[in-house]
Short mmCIF file of C-alpha atoms in Angstrom, two decimals:
data_model
loop_
_atom_site.label_atom_id
_atom_site.label_comp_id
_atom_site.label_asym_id
_atom_site.label_seq_id
_atom_site.Cartn_x
_atom_site.Cartn_y
_atom_site.Cartn_z
CA MET I 1010 0.00 0.00 0.00
CA LYS I 1011 1.25 3.46 -0.86
CA SER I 1012 -0.50 6.74 -0.16
CA VAL I 1013 0.34 10.36 -0.99
CA ASP I 1014 -1.36 13.55 0.10
CA PHE I 1015 -0.83 17.02 -1.33
CA PHE I 1016 -2.45 20.34 -2.15
CA ALA I 1017 -3.51 21.01 -5.75
CA MET I 1018 -6.44 22.67 -7.55
CA ASN I 1019 -7.00 24.73 -4.42
CA THR I 1020 -7.91 21.65 -2.43
CA TYR I 1021 -6.43 18.78 -0.44
CA MET I 1022 -5.95 15.45 -2.17
CA THR I 1023 -5.05 11.92 -1.12
CA ILE I 1024 -4.22 9.11 -3.53
CA THR I 1025 -3.79 5.51 -2.34
CA ALA I 1026 -2.90 2.38 -4.30
CA TYR I 1027 -2.53 -1.29 -3.36
CA GLY I 1028 -0.31 -3.86 -5.03
CA PRO I 1029 3.28 -4.22 -6.26
CA GLY I 1030 3.18 -1.10 -8.44
CA ALA I 1031 1.51 1.10 -5.80
CA ALA I 1032 4.37 3.58 -5.39
CA ASP I 1033 4.69 4.18 -9.14
CA ALA I 1034 0.92 4.38 -9.53
CA VAL I 1035 0.41 7.09 -6.91
CA ALA I 1036 3.38 9.09 -8.26
CA ALA I 1037 1.93 8.93 -11.78
CA GLY I 1038 -1.49 9.86 -10.43
CA GLU I 1039 -0.13 12.91 -8.62
CA ALA I 1040 1.77 14.02 -11.74
CA ARG I 1041 -1.43 13.73 -13.79
CA VAL I 1042 -3.18 16.05 -11.30
CA TYR I 1043 -0.58 18.78 -11.81
CA ALA I 1044 -0.69 18.38 -15.59
CA ILE I 1045 -4.48 18.81 -15.63
CA GLU I 1046 -4.28 21.74 -13.22
CA ASN I 1047 -1.94 23.55 -15.61
CA GLU I 1048 -4.47 23.11 -18.41
CA PHE I 1049 -7.65 23.94 -16.56
CA SER I 1050 -6.83 26.39 -13.78
CA ARG I 1051 -8.28 29.85 -14.04
CA THR I 1052 -5.69 31.19 -11.62
CA ILE I 1053 -2.58 29.94 -13.44
CA ALA I 1054 -1.30 32.51 -15.94
CA ASP I 1055 -0.97 31.13 -19.49
CA SER I 1056 -3.34 28.23 -18.85
CA PRO I 1057 -5.67 27.70 -21.83
CA ILE I 1058 -8.67 28.58 -19.65
CA LYS I 1059 -7.04 31.88 -18.66
CA LYS I 1060 -6.20 32.66 -22.30
CA ILE I 1061 -9.81 32.10 -23.32
CA GLU I 1062 -10.87 34.57 -20.60
CA GLU I 1063 -8.26 37.16 -21.63
CA ASN I 1064 -9.49 36.98 -25.20
CA ALA I 1065 -13.17 37.36 -24.33
CA GLY I 1066 -14.76 39.71 -26.83
CA ILE I 1067 -11.52 39.78 -28.83
CA SER I 1068 -10.88 36.49 -30.57
CA PRO I 1069 -11.36 32.71 -30.46
CA VAL I 1070 -8.54 30.75 -28.80
CA VAL I 1071 -7.15 27.51 -30.16
CA VAL I 1072 -6.98 24.82 -27.46
CA SER I 1073 -5.98 21.16 -27.18
CA GLN I 1074 -8.48 18.41 -27.92
CA GLU I 1075 -8.56 17.60 -24.18
CA VAL I 1076 -9.46 21.15 -23.16
CA PHE I 1077 -11.97 21.48 -25.98
CA ASP I 1078 -13.70 18.21 -25.10
CA LEU I 1079 -14.08 19.04 -21.41
CA ILE I 1080 -15.42 22.53 -22.16
CA ARG I 1081 -17.88 21.00 -24.62
CA GLU I 1082 -18.97 18.46 -22.00
CA ALA I 1083 -19.41 21.24 -19.42
CA VAL I 1084 -21.51 23.24 -21.87
CA SER I 1085 -23.71 20.23 -22.49
CA TYR I 1086 -24.24 19.77 -18.72
CA SER I 1087 -25.20 23.46 -18.50
CA SER I 1088 -27.81 22.97 -21.17
CA ASP I 1089 -28.97 19.59 -19.82
CA THR I 1090 -29.49 20.98 -16.29
CA SER I 1091 -31.17 24.18 -17.53
CA ASP I 1092 -28.10 26.10 -16.33
CA ALA I 1093 -28.35 24.90 -12.72
CA PHE I 1094 -24.72 24.03 -13.42
CA ASP I 1095 -23.07 26.82 -15.42
CA LEU I 1096 -19.39 26.84 -16.35
CA SER I 1097 -19.57 30.60 -17.03
CA ILE I 1098 -20.50 31.47 -13.41
CA ALA I 1099 -16.97 32.83 -12.79
CA PRO I 1100 -17.76 36.60 -12.95
CA ILE I 1101 -20.40 36.12 -10.22
CA MET I 1102 -17.98 34.12 -8.05
CA ASP I 1103 -15.49 36.98 -8.45
CA LEU I 1104 -18.12 39.55 -7.47
CA TRP I 1105 -18.88 37.74 -4.18
CA GLY I 1106 -15.19 37.29 -3.41
CA PHE I 1107 -15.24 33.49 -3.57
CA THR I 1108 -12.36 33.50 -6.06
CA ASP I 1109 -9.84 35.22 -3.79
CA SER I 1110 -11.54 34.84 -0.36
CA ASN I 1111 -12.17 38.60 -0.12
CA TYR I 1112 -15.82 37.96 0.72
CA ARG I 1113 -18.40 40.73 0.28
CA VAL I 1114 -22.11 41.09 -0.41
CA PRO I 1115 -22.58 42.89 -3.74
CA THR I 1116 -25.54 45.21 -4.38
CA ASP I 1117 -28.38 44.06 -6.63
CA ALA I 1118 -27.23 46.62 -9.19
CA GLU I 1119 -23.76 45.09 -9.26
CA ILE I 1120 -25.23 41.60 -9.69
CA ASP I 1121 -27.56 42.77 -12.47
CA ALA I 1122 -24.61 44.29 -14.29
CA VAL I 1123 -22.59 41.07 -14.19
CA LEU I 1124 -25.34 38.45 -14.60
CA PRO I 1125 -25.65 38.75 -18.42
CA LEU I 1126 -22.03 37.53 -18.61
CA VAL I 1127 -23.17 34.22 -17.10
CA ALA I 1128 -24.46 32.47 -20.19
CA ALA I 1129 -23.09 29.06 -21.11
CA ASP I 1130 -25.19 29.08 -24.27
CA ARG I 1131 -23.25 32.07 -25.59
CA ILE I 1132 -19.92 30.22 -25.54
CA VAL I 1133 -18.85 29.66 -29.15
CA LEU I 1134 -17.24 26.29 -29.85
CA ASP I 1135 -15.68 25.34 -33.19
CA SER I 1136 -14.89 21.63 -33.20
CA LYS I 1137 -13.01 21.77 -36.52
CA ALA I 1138 -10.73 24.68 -35.63
CA LEU I 1139 -10.66 23.53 -31.96
CA THR I 1140 -11.38 27.06 -30.78
CA VAL I 1141 -13.31 28.46 -27.84
CA TYR I 1142 -14.65 32.02 -27.93
CA LEU I 1143 -16.35 34.08 -25.24
CA PRO I 1144 -18.25 36.77 -27.17
CA GLU I 1145 -18.25 39.48 -24.51
CA PRO I 1146 -15.45 41.06 -22.45
CA GLY I 1147 -15.79 40.04 -18.79
CA MET I 1148 -17.06 36.56 -19.56
CA ALA I 1149 -14.98 33.75 -18.07
CA ILE I 1150 -14.98 29.97 -17.82
CA ASP I 1151 -14.39 28.25 -14.51
CA LEU I 1152 -14.23 24.47 -14.71
CA GLY I 1153 -13.95 24.20 -10.92
CA GLY I 1154 -17.36 22.53 -10.80
CA ILE I 1155 -16.28 19.73 -13.12
CA ALA I 1156 -12.46 19.58 -13.21
CA LYS I 1157 -12.04 17.52 -10.05
CA GLY I 1158 -14.41 14.88 -11.37
CA TYR I 1159 -12.52 14.84 -14.68
CA THR I 1160 -9.21 14.65 -12.83
CA SER I 1161 -10.49 11.77 -10.74
CA ASP I 1162 -11.36 9.76 -13.87
CA GLN I 1163 -8.01 10.60 -15.47
CA VAL I 1164 -5.96 9.75 -12.39
CA GLN I 1165 -7.67 6.35 -12.13
CA GLY I 1166 -6.84 5.67 -15.76
CA GLU I 1167 -3.23 6.66 -15.17
CA MET I 1168 -2.90 4.49 -12.05
CA GLN I 1169 -4.32 1.43 -13.78
CA LYS I 1170 -1.35 1.42 -16.17
CA TYR I 1171 0.65 0.06 -13.22
CA ASP I 1172 0.60 -3.26 -11.43
CA ILE I 1173 -1.96 -2.48 -8.76
CA THR I 1174 -4.92 -4.37 -7.38
CA ALA I 1175 -6.96 -1.45 -6.08
CA GLY I 1176 -6.91 2.27 -5.45
CA MET I 1177 -8.81 5.08 -3.83
CA LEU I 1178 -8.76 8.85 -4.30
CA SER I 1179 -10.09 11.81 -2.43
CA LEU I 1180 -9.74 15.00 -4.42
CA GLY I 1181 -10.99 17.54 -1.91
CA GLY I 1182 -13.66 15.12 -0.72
CA ASN I 1183 -14.57 13.92 -4.24
CA VAL I 1184 -14.07 10.21 -3.78
CA ALA I 1185 -13.34 7.41 -6.23
CA VAL I 1186 -12.59 3.76 -5.43
CA PHE I 1187 -11.61 1.04 -7.88
CA GLY I 1188 -10.24 -2.50 -8.03
CA ASP I 1189 -10.61 -5.26 -5.47
CA LYS I 1190 -9.76 -4.87 -1.81
CA SER I 1191 -7.27 -7.44 -0.51
CA ASP I 1192 -9.70 -8.76 2.11
CA GLY I 1193 -12.30 -9.46 -0.57
CA THR I 1194 -14.90 -7.13 0.93
CA ARG I 1195 -16.63 -4.39 -1.05
CA TRP I 1196 -15.66 -0.74 -0.65
CA LYS I 1197 -17.24 1.28 2.15
CA VAL I 1198 -17.61 4.98 1.40
CA ALA I 1199 -18.88 7.23 4.19
CA ILE I 1200 -20.92 10.32 3.31
CA ALA I 1201 -20.25 13.35 5.50
CA ASP I 1202 -22.96 14.59 7.84
CA PRO I 1203 -23.61 18.28 7.04
CA ASP I 1204 -24.37 18.88 10.74
CA ASN I 1205 -21.00 17.49 11.78
CA PRO I 1206 -18.64 17.13 8.81
CA THR I 1207 -16.15 14.85 10.57
CA SER I 1208 -18.98 12.40 11.20
CA TYR I 1209 -21.14 10.71 8.56
CA LEU I 1210 -24.75 10.34 7.46
CA GLY I 1211 -24.27 6.77 6.43
CA ILE I 1212 -22.03 4.30 4.68
CA LEU I 1213 -22.35 3.17 1.10
CA THR I 1214 -21.17 -0.36 0.25
CA THR I 1215 -20.08 -0.45 -3.35
CA ASP I 1216 -17.85 -1.73 -6.13
CA ALA I 1217 -15.75 0.68 -8.23
CA ILE I 1218 -17.50 4.04 -8.21
CA SER I 1219 -17.17 7.81 -7.81
CA VAL I 1220 -18.96 9.48 -4.90
CA ILE I 1221 -19.17 13.25 -5.09
CA THR I 1222 -20.84 15.49 -2.53
CA SER I 1223 -21.83 19.16 -2.69
CA GLY I 1224 -23.21 21.17 0.18
CA GLY I 1225 -23.42 24.64 1.54
CA TYR I 1226 -22.05 23.49 4.89
CA GLU I 1227 -18.37 23.68 4.10
CA ARG I 1228 -17.61 26.88 2.30
CA TYR I 1229 -19.54 29.99 3.22
CA PHE I 1230 -19.12 33.37 4.85
CA GLU I 1231 -21.33 35.26 7.26
CA LYS I 1232 -22.21 38.92 7.15
CA ASP I 1233 -24.60 40.68 9.54
CA GLY I 1234 -25.85 37.34 10.82
CA LYS I 1235 -26.71 35.94 7.40
CA ARG I 1236 -24.91 32.97 5.85
CA TYR I 1237 -23.77 33.14 2.23
CA ILE I 1238 -22.82 29.76 0.74
CA HIS I 1239 -20.39 29.28 -2.13
CA ILE I 1240 -22.81 27.48 -4.44
CA MET I 1241 -24.28 30.18 -6.67
CA ASP I 1242 -27.60 30.01 -8.48
CA PRO I 1243 -26.75 31.05 -12.07
CA ALA I 1244 -30.33 32.32 -12.47
CA THR I 1245 -30.08 34.90 -9.68
CA GLY I 1246 -26.35 35.52 -9.30
CA LYS I 1247 -26.83 34.90 -5.56
CA PRO I 1248 -26.08 31.94 -3.29
CA ALA I 1249 -28.47 29.11 -4.09
CA GLU I 1250 -31.50 29.18 -1.77
CA SER I 1251 -31.87 25.44 -1.93
CA ASP I 1252 -34.03 23.31 0.34
CA LEU I 1253 -31.18 20.78 0.20
CA VAL I 1254 -28.20 20.88 2.54
CA SER I 1255 -26.19 18.08 0.94
CA VAL I 1256 -26.23 16.34 -2.44
CA THR I 1257 -24.17 13.22 -3.14
CA ILE I 1258 -23.97 11.75 -6.62
CA ILE I 1259 -22.92 8.11 -7.02
CA THR I 1260 -21.77 7.30 -10.55
CA LYS I 1261 -19.14 5.62 -12.72
CA ASP I 1262 -18.53 8.98 -14.42
CA GLY I 1263 -16.66 11.50 -12.25
CA VAL I 1264 -17.45 14.41 -14.57
CA GLN I 1265 -21.16 13.66 -14.33
CA GLY I 1266 -20.89 13.33 -10.55
CA ASP I 1267 -19.14 16.65 -10.18
CA ALA I 1268 -21.51 18.56 -12.48
CA LEU I 1269 -24.68 17.01 -11.08
CA SER I 1270 -23.77 17.38 -7.40
CA THR I 1271 -23.71 21.14 -7.96
CA ALA I 1272 -26.67 21.22 -10.36
CA LEU I 1273 -29.02 19.12 -8.20
CA PHE I 1274 -28.14 21.23 -5.16
CA VAL I 1275 -29.15 24.39 -7.05
CA MET I 1276 -32.32 22.72 -8.38
CA GLY I 1277 -33.62 21.81 -4.92
CA ARG I 1278 -35.28 18.59 -3.85
CA GLU I 1279 -38.24 18.29 -6.20
CA LYS I 1280 -36.41 19.19 -9.39
CA ALA I 1281 -33.43 17.07 -8.36
CA ILE I 1282 -35.62 14.00 -7.96
CA ALA I 1283 -37.40 14.81 -11.24
CA TYR I 1284 -34.00 15.07 -12.95
CA TYR I 1285 -33.06 11.65 -11.57
CA ARG I 1286 -36.29 10.14 -12.84
CA SER I 1287 -35.81 11.56 -16.32
CA HIS I 1288 -32.14 10.47 -16.55
CA GLY I 1289 -31.58 7.58 -14.15
CA ASP I 1290 -27.93 6.96 -15.04
CA PHE I 1291 -26.68 7.75 -11.52
CA LEU I 1292 -27.68 7.28 -7.88
CA PHE I 1293 -27.84 9.86 -5.11
CA VAL I 1294 -28.12 10.67 -1.41
CA LEU I 1295 -29.90 13.96 -0.68
CA GLU I 1296 -30.48 15.62 2.67
CA ASP I 1297 -32.96 18.45 2.90
CA SER I 1298 -33.14 21.31 5.37
CA ASP I 1299 -35.63 19.37 7.51
CA GLY I 1300 -32.96 16.72 8.07
CA VAL I 1301 -34.72 14.13 5.90
CA ILE I 1302 -32.48 11.87 3.78
CA TYR I 1303 -33.66 10.82 0.31
CA ILE I 1304 -32.18 7.83 -1.50
CA PRO I 1305 -33.31 5.96 -4.61
CA SER I 1306 -34.85 2.54 -3.96
CA ALA I 1307 -31.99 1.04 -6.00
CA LEU I 1308 -29.61 2.13 -3.24
CA ALA I 1309 -31.68 0.93 -0.29
CA GLY I 1310 -29.73 -2.33 0.16
CA ASP I 1311 -26.31 -0.69 -0.07
CA PHE I 1312 -26.71 2.43 2.06
CA VAL I 1313 -26.68 2.04 5.84
CA ALA I 1314 -27.59 5.22 7.67
CA SER I 1315 -25.70 6.02 10.83
CA ASP I 1316 -27.45 6.63 14.10
CA THR I 1317 -28.26 10.30 13.52
CA GLY I 1318 -31.99 9.84 14.00
CA LYS I 1319 -32.66 11.32 10.57
CA GLU I 1320 -35.63 10.04 8.63
CA ILE I 1321 -34.91 8.20 5.37
CA VAL I 1322 -37.25 8.41 2.42
CA THR I 1323 -36.85 6.01 -0.50
CA VAL I 1324 -37.46 7.43 -3.97
CA THR I 1325 -38.63 5.23 -6.83
CA ALA I 1326 -37.14 5.64 -10.29
CA GLU I 1327 -40.53 5.90 -11.97
CA GLY I 1328 -42.30 8.38 -9.72
CA THR I 1329 -45.63 7.86 -8.06
CA MET K 478 -41.28 20.98 64.65
CA ARG K 479 -41.76 21.28 68.31
CA ILE K 480 -45.49 20.93 67.97
CA LEU K 481 -45.12 17.84 65.85
CA ARG K 482 -42.80 16.22 68.32
CA GLU K 483 -45.19 16.99 71.16
CA LYS K 484 -48.03 15.41 69.23
CA ARG K 485 -46.02 12.30 68.58
CA GLU K 486 -44.97 12.04 72.21
CA THR K 487 -48.47 12.42 73.42
CA LYS K 488 -50.39 10.35 70.93
CA LYS K 489 -47.74 7.84 69.80
CA ILE K 490 -49.60 7.08 66.63
CA TYR K 491 -46.59 6.02 64.61
CA THR K 492 -43.01 5.15 65.40
CA PRO K 493 -40.92 4.66 62.30
CA THR K 494 -38.69 1.67 62.50
CA PHE K 495 -36.19 0.74 59.83
CA ARG K 496 -36.21 -2.78 58.48
CA PHE K 497 -33.68 -3.54 55.76
CA CYS K 498 -35.42 -5.52 53.08
CA ALA K 499 -34.48 -7.00 49.66
CA ALA K 500 -35.84 -4.05 47.72
CA ASP K 501 -33.52 -1.69 49.62
CA ALA K 502 -30.54 -3.86 48.78
CA VAL K 503 -31.42 -3.79 45.12
CA ALA K 504 -31.86 -0.01 45.16
CA ILE K 505 -28.53 0.60 46.89
CA ALA K 506 -26.70 -1.80 44.60
CA GLY K 507 -28.26 0.03 41.63
CA VAL K 508 -27.07 3.41 42.83
CA ILE K 509 -23.55 2.13 43.45
CA LEU K 510 -23.46 0.47 40.03
CA LEU K 511 -24.68 3.65 38.31
CA ALA K 512 -22.11 5.76 40.12
CA GLY K 513 -19.36 3.33 39.18
CA LEU K 514 -20.39 3.25 35.54
CA SER K 515 -20.59 7.05 35.41
CA ALA K 516 -17.10 7.32 36.85
CA LEU K 517 -15.80 4.76 34.37
CA TYR K 518 -17.41 6.68 31.54
CA VAL K 519 -16.00 10.01 32.63
CA TYR K 520 -12.50 8.67 33.22
CA ARG K 521 -12.53 6.08 30.43
CA THR K 522 -9.71 7.66 28.44
CA PHE K 523 -7.68 8.16 31.59
CA LEU K 524 -8.15 4.59 32.77
CA PHE K 525 -7.97 2.68 29.54
CA GLY K 526 -6.38 4.97 26.99
CA SER K 527 -7.33 3.96 23.48
CA PRO K 528 -9.00 0.57 23.58
CA SER K 529 -6.77 -1.21 21.08
CA GLN K 530 -3.81 0.99 20.24
CA SER K 531 -2.33 4.39 20.90
CA LEU K 532 -3.10 7.11 18.40
CA GLU K 533 -1.24 10.26 17.61
CA VAL K 534 -2.24 13.64 16.28
CA ILE K 535 -0.08 14.82 13.40
CA PHE K 536 -0.02 18.41 12.19
CA THR K 537 1.63 19.11 8.82
CA ILE K 538 2.20 22.18 6.68
CA ASP K 539 2.98 21.53 3.01
CA GLY K 540 3.40 17.86 3.86
CA LYS K 541 6.08 18.47 6.48
CA THR K 542 5.29 17.34 10.02
CA VAL K 543 5.35 20.33 12.36
CA TYR K 544 4.53 18.25 15.44
CA SER K 545 2.97 14.96 16.48
CA VAL K 546 1.56 14.33 19.94
CA PRO K 547 -0.40 11.51 21.60
CA LEU K 548 -4.15 11.92 21.12
CA GLN K 549 -4.82 10.60 24.61
CA SER K 550 -3.67 13.03 27.24
CA ASN K 551 -4.77 13.85 30.73
CA GLU K 552 -4.50 17.56 30.17
CA VAL K 553 -5.63 19.99 27.52
CA GLN K 554 -2.82 20.79 25.13
CA THR K 555 -2.72 23.71 22.72
CA PHE K 556 -0.18 24.36 19.99
CA THR K 557 0.16 27.47 17.89
CA THR K 558 2.04 27.46 14.59
CA THR K 559 2.67 30.22 12.09
CA GLY K 560 1.60 29.37 8.55
CA ASP K 561 1.52 31.44 5.36
CA LEU K 562 -1.49 33.41 6.53
CA GLY K 563 -0.71 33.75 10.23
CA SER K 564 -1.21 31.58 13.25
CA ILE K 565 -3.04 28.26 13.50
CA THR K 566 -3.98 26.90 16.91
CA VAL K 567 -4.59 23.21 17.52
CA THR K 568 -6.20 21.93 20.71
CA VAL K 569 -6.00 18.32 21.89
CA ARG K 570 -8.27 17.31 24.77
CA ASP K 571 -10.19 14.27 25.98
CA GLY K 572 -9.12 12.12 23.05
CA GLU K 573 -10.15 14.67 20.45
CA ALA K 574 -8.22 17.16 18.34
CA ALA K 575 -9.34 20.28 16.48
CA ILE K 576 -8.05 23.40 14.81
CA THR K 577 -9.52 25.91 17.22
CA ALA K 578 -8.29 29.17 15.70
CA ALA K 579 -6.75 30.23 12.40
CA ASP K 580 -5.86 33.53 10.76
CA CYS K 581 -7.57 32.73 7.47
CA PRO K 582 -10.67 34.24 5.85
CA ASP K 583 -12.43 30.91 5.23
CA GLN K 584 -12.52 29.43 8.75
CA ILE K 585 -13.45 26.11 7.14
CA CYS K 586 -10.86 24.34 9.30
CA VAL K 587 -12.27 25.74 12.54
CA ARG K 588 -15.84 24.85 11.51
CA THR K 589 -14.84 21.30 10.57
CA GLY K 590 -14.86 20.45 14.26
CA ARG K 591 -13.16 17.75 16.29
CA ILE K 592 -11.60 14.52 15.11
CA SER K 593 -10.94 11.40 17.14
CA THR K 594 -10.44 8.40 14.85
CA VAL K 595 -7.91 7.27 12.26
CA GLY K 596 -8.73 8.55 8.78
CA GLN K 597 -10.32 11.79 9.90
CA ALA K 598 -8.60 15.05 8.99
CA VAL K 599 -9.03 18.78 9.39
CA VAL K 600 -7.65 20.78 6.47
CA CYS K 601 -6.73 24.47 6.32
CA LEU K 602 -6.39 25.14 2.60
CA PRO K 603 -4.95 28.69 2.67
CA ASN K 604 -2.18 27.54 5.00
CA HIS K 605 -1.69 24.12 3.35
CA ALA K 606 -2.09 22.67 6.83
CA VAL K 607 -3.52 19.25 7.72
CA LEU K 608 -4.39 17.88 11.16
CA ARG K 609 -4.92 14.14 11.14
CA ILE K 610 -4.89 11.06 13.35
CA GLU K 611 -2.72 8.00 12.80
CA PRO K 612 -1.80 4.92 14.81
CA ALA K 613 1.37 5.69 16.77
CA ASP K 614 3.03 2.48 15.55
CA GLY K 615 2.21 3.15 11.88
CA SER K 616 0.04 0.03 11.60
CA GLU K 617 -3.08 -0.15 9.49
CA THR K 618 -6.35 -0.02 11.35
CA SER K 619 -9.81 -1.27 10.81
CA SER K 620 -12.31 1.52 10.38
CA ALA K 621 -16.04 1.57 9.78
CA TYR K 622 -15.32 2.87 6.27
CA ASP K 623 -12.49 3.06 3.71
CA ILE K 624 -12.87 6.71 2.73
CA MET K 625 -15.26 9.62 3.29
CA ALA K 626 -16.93 11.82 0.67
CA ASN K 627 -17.62 15.42 1.67
#
């Protein structure tokens, strides 16, 4: 067994591998993280994402196939979730100070001035020329809501080139597990309790999977007694006023998990469950502000709630 | 009081006598047992330490260990370190550890709360600081879960 932990993508990561090639696998995994960060970070000068932003309203920017494909995937999630997830939310994040931790509450006039820049459908993609163009100065792309999920998938792929039997990743709490544990048991992934983040709501027993959680409980600031969470509603330019406190997506596809954990949080409980019923290619654990936990019936046998006294409601895939 | 006593002396209606019976024995044994269990509970870490192995609290900045101390201690311990953004204070008490103060705008680390088992961690991103718990002998441990999503 070999494990590394480090800071990258403005978060804390741990990568663990089991088997003869574990040391090489975790080293390769860590290197892949830095390589992706250099491509996709908005805060690294000369990154393709930064160049696209600097050329907003000026000219299209030629990017690599990898960057183009992930931006295209992010755009399609924006459209598929009716912009509950929006990769062009960056100017609003800047306005609230979530980009540089200089938190402030902007006026409605300031928000109204910036909000038209948040428009994933205005991003111009040319798949032949491999260019990305933001048509208005001030527009920006932030793949923060999807890059960790992408990185998780990529790191797993990189690690599996080595002689390992199993591995697990936590990229800032975005979890992926793969391979077979040496004791033959299935993986156990705990899901943090929003009321006490070092404790857990329950434990998911699973084979290879990504488990990605979003909530307002971790990153927020308070001003004049009011709490402002970091998950923004692209429709209002303000922190999402969701009736959910925690959204966990369970999926084979880390990009989907990352995008949907944010999107379903912004949607709120009813729309989130409706989205699940119309798509169905993932599983979830939701907790709402009344402390009720919602899980799909398909998960009922694999999710064991801890003794928090919270009610559990099982959701059918078809609706009632 | 005086009137009562006079009444008793004059009328002698009732003279309380104490007879120790089985029910009294059970009640007294129960009280003693409860007191003993309460004391055990309160002093459990002092008496037994960690049930199976000794744990230590490790505090790192940029991956380098700044200090490591036993999680189980009979007194409250506080440590203050200077990181990139100012001071970070760690408190270890009653088998739990927490970042209790930090000069950072987020305060995520302080809000994370207390940790007490292997695998849990408190992270201060702006300072690249991590507080975590490991077995003192470096052995692997059995935990209720492999990894936690948050």
